[in-house]
Structure formats: C-alpha cells, structure tokens
Short mmCIF file of C-alpha atoms in Angstrom, two decimals:
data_model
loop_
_atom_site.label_atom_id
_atom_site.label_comp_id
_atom_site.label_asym_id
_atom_site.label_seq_id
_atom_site.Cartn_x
_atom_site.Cartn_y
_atom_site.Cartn_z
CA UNK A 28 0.00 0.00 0.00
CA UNK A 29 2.48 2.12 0.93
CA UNK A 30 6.60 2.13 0.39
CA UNK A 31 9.39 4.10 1.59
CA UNK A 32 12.48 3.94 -0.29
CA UNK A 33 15.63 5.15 1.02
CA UNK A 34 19.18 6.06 -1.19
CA UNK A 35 22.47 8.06 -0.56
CA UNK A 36 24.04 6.12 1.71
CA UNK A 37 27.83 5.06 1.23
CA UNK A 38 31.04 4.68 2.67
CA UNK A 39 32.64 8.27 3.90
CA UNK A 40 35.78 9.89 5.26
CA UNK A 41 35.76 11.53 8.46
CA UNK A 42 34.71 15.40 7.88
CA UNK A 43 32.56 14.67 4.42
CA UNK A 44 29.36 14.92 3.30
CA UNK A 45 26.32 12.49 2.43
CA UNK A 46 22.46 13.27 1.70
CA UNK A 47 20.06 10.40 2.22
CA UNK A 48 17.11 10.60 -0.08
CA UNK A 49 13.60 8.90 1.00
CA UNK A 50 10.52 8.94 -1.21
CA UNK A 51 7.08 7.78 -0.27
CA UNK A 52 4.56 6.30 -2.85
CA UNK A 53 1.31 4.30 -2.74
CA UNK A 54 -1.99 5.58 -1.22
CA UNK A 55 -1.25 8.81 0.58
CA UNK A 56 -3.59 11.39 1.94
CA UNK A 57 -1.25 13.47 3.76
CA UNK A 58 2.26 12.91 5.20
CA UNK A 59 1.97 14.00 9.09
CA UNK A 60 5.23 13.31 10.42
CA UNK A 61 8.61 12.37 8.59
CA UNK A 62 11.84 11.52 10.31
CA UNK A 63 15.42 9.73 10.12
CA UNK A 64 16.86 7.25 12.93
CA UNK A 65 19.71 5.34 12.97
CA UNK A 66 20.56 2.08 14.54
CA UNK A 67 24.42 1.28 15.01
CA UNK A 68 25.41 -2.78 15.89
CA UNK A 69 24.25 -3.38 19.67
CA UNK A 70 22.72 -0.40 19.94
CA UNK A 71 19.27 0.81 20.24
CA UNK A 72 17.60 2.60 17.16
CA UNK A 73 17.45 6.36 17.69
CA UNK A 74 15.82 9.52 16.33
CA UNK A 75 18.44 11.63 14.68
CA UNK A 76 15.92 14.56 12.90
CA UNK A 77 12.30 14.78 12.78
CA UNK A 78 9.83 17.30 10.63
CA UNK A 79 5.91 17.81 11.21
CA UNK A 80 3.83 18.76 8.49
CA UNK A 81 3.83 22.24 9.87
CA UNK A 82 7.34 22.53 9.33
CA UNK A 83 8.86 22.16 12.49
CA UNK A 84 12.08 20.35 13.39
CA UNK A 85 13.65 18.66 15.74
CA UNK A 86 17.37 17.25 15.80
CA UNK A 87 19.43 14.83 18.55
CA UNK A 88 22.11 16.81 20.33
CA UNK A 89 24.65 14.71 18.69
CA UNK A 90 23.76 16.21 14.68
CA UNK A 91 22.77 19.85 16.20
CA UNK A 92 24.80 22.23 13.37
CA UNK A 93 25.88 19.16 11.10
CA UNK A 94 22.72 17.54 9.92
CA UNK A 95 19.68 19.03 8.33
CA UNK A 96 16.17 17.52 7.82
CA UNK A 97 14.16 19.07 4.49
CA UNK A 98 10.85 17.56 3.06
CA UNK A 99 9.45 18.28 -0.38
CA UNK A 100 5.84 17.67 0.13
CA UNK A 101 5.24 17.49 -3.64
CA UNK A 102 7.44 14.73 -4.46
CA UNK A 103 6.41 12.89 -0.96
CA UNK A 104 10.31 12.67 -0.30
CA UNK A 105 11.92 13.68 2.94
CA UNK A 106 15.98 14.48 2.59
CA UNK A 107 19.20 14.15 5.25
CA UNK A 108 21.74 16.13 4.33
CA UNK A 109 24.81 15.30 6.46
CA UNK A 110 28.11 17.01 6.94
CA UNK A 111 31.14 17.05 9.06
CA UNK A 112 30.46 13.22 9.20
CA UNK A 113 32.07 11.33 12.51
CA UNK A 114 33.07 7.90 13.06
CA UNK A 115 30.70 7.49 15.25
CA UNK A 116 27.73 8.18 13.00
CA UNK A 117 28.07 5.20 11.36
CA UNK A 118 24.75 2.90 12.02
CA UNK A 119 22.07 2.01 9.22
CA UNK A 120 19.80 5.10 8.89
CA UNK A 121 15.93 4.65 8.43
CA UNK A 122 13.54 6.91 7.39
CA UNK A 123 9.98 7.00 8.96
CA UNK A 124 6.62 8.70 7.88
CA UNK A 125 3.74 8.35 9.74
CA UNK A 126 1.08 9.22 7.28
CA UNK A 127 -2.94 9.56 6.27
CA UNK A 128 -4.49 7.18 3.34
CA UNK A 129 -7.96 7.28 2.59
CA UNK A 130 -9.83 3.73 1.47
CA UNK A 131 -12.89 5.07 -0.30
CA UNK A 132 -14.75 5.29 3.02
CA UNK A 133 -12.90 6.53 5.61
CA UNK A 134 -9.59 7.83 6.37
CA UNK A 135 -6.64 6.03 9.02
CA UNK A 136 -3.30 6.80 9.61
CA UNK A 137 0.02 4.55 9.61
CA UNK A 138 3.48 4.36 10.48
CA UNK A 139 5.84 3.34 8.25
CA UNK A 140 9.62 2.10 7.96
CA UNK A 141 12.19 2.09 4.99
CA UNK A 142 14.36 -0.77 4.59
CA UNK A 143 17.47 1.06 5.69
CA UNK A 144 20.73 2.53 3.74
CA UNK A 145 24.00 2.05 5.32
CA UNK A 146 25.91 5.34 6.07
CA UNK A 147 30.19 4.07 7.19
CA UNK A 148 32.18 7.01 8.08
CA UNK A 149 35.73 5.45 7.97
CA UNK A 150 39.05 6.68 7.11
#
C-alpha cells in the first residue's frame, strides 16, 4: 500500500558529506510526520531529525549544526543532508513517515519504515 524507499548512503571519510534521499509512494492522503533514525550494531535505534507537516524540526544533540532535515511535500520525499560526518555516525539510517491514506470510506493513519541505507564514516 504504501513504500518508503531510502538512497544516498555510502562509505565516507571523516569530515565529508552524504544526503540520504527517501521517497514515499502508494496511497497517501497526507504525510503528518517524517523523520530519520539510525541504529548502530548493539545499539538501540534512535531519532536523529524529525519534521511535522507544519514545518517544524527537531534534531538529537549529537547532529545539532551538522545535519539538516528538508521535506518536499510534492514529491512525498523527505531528505538528510549530512556534513562534518564522525566515526561514530556510522549505524544504518531509516527513514519513517507516519502518514494519512484514505480507502474510499474513511480515512486512518500509519506508520511506516524504509528498509534502511547504510551510512560508514571510515578513514
């Protein structure tokens, strides 16, 4: 019904620069919420940005003035653009969208996952 596909991640030096694409498709009403999290081996998954419909955002301390969050509400496609990249942001980064479809008769609202792109920030 609904898909989220992910691209843009890679292998990186320390101090470049990635952007992870994500673009929604299938039955959607309205895109509420869109987000990135990453989840590095034995770790817990966590939120790294966030963006409402109403254009707020929201970023973990650890990306404050390196990452940026954008949305294109047209094109159903929600971009991370990443710089000064760190060893330690290596994980597999997932984009989210918790969004509004409408059946015919009435309307509901889902959360979805992408499959995950692999961002390594090595030297």
């Amino acid at each position: 019904q609904v898909q989220l596909v992910e691209s843009g991640g890679g292998l990186v030096q320390p101090g470049g620069s990635l952007r992870l694409s994500c673009a929604a498709s299938g039955n959607i009403f309205r895109i509420n919420v869109m987000g990135w999290y990453r989840q590095a081996p034995g770790k817990q998954r966590e939120l790294v940005a966030g963006t409402s419909s109403g254009g707020s955002t929201n970023y973990a301390d650890s990306v404050k003035g390196r990452f940026t969050i954008s949305r294109d509400n047209a094109k159903n496609t929600v971009y991370l653009q990443m710089n000064s990249l760190k060893p330690e942001d290596t994980a597999v980064y997932y984009c989210n969208a918790d969004l509004t479809s409408f059946n015919g008769i009435s309307y509901y609202s889902n959360d979805y996952w992408g499959q995950g792109t692999q961002v390594t920030v090595s030297s």
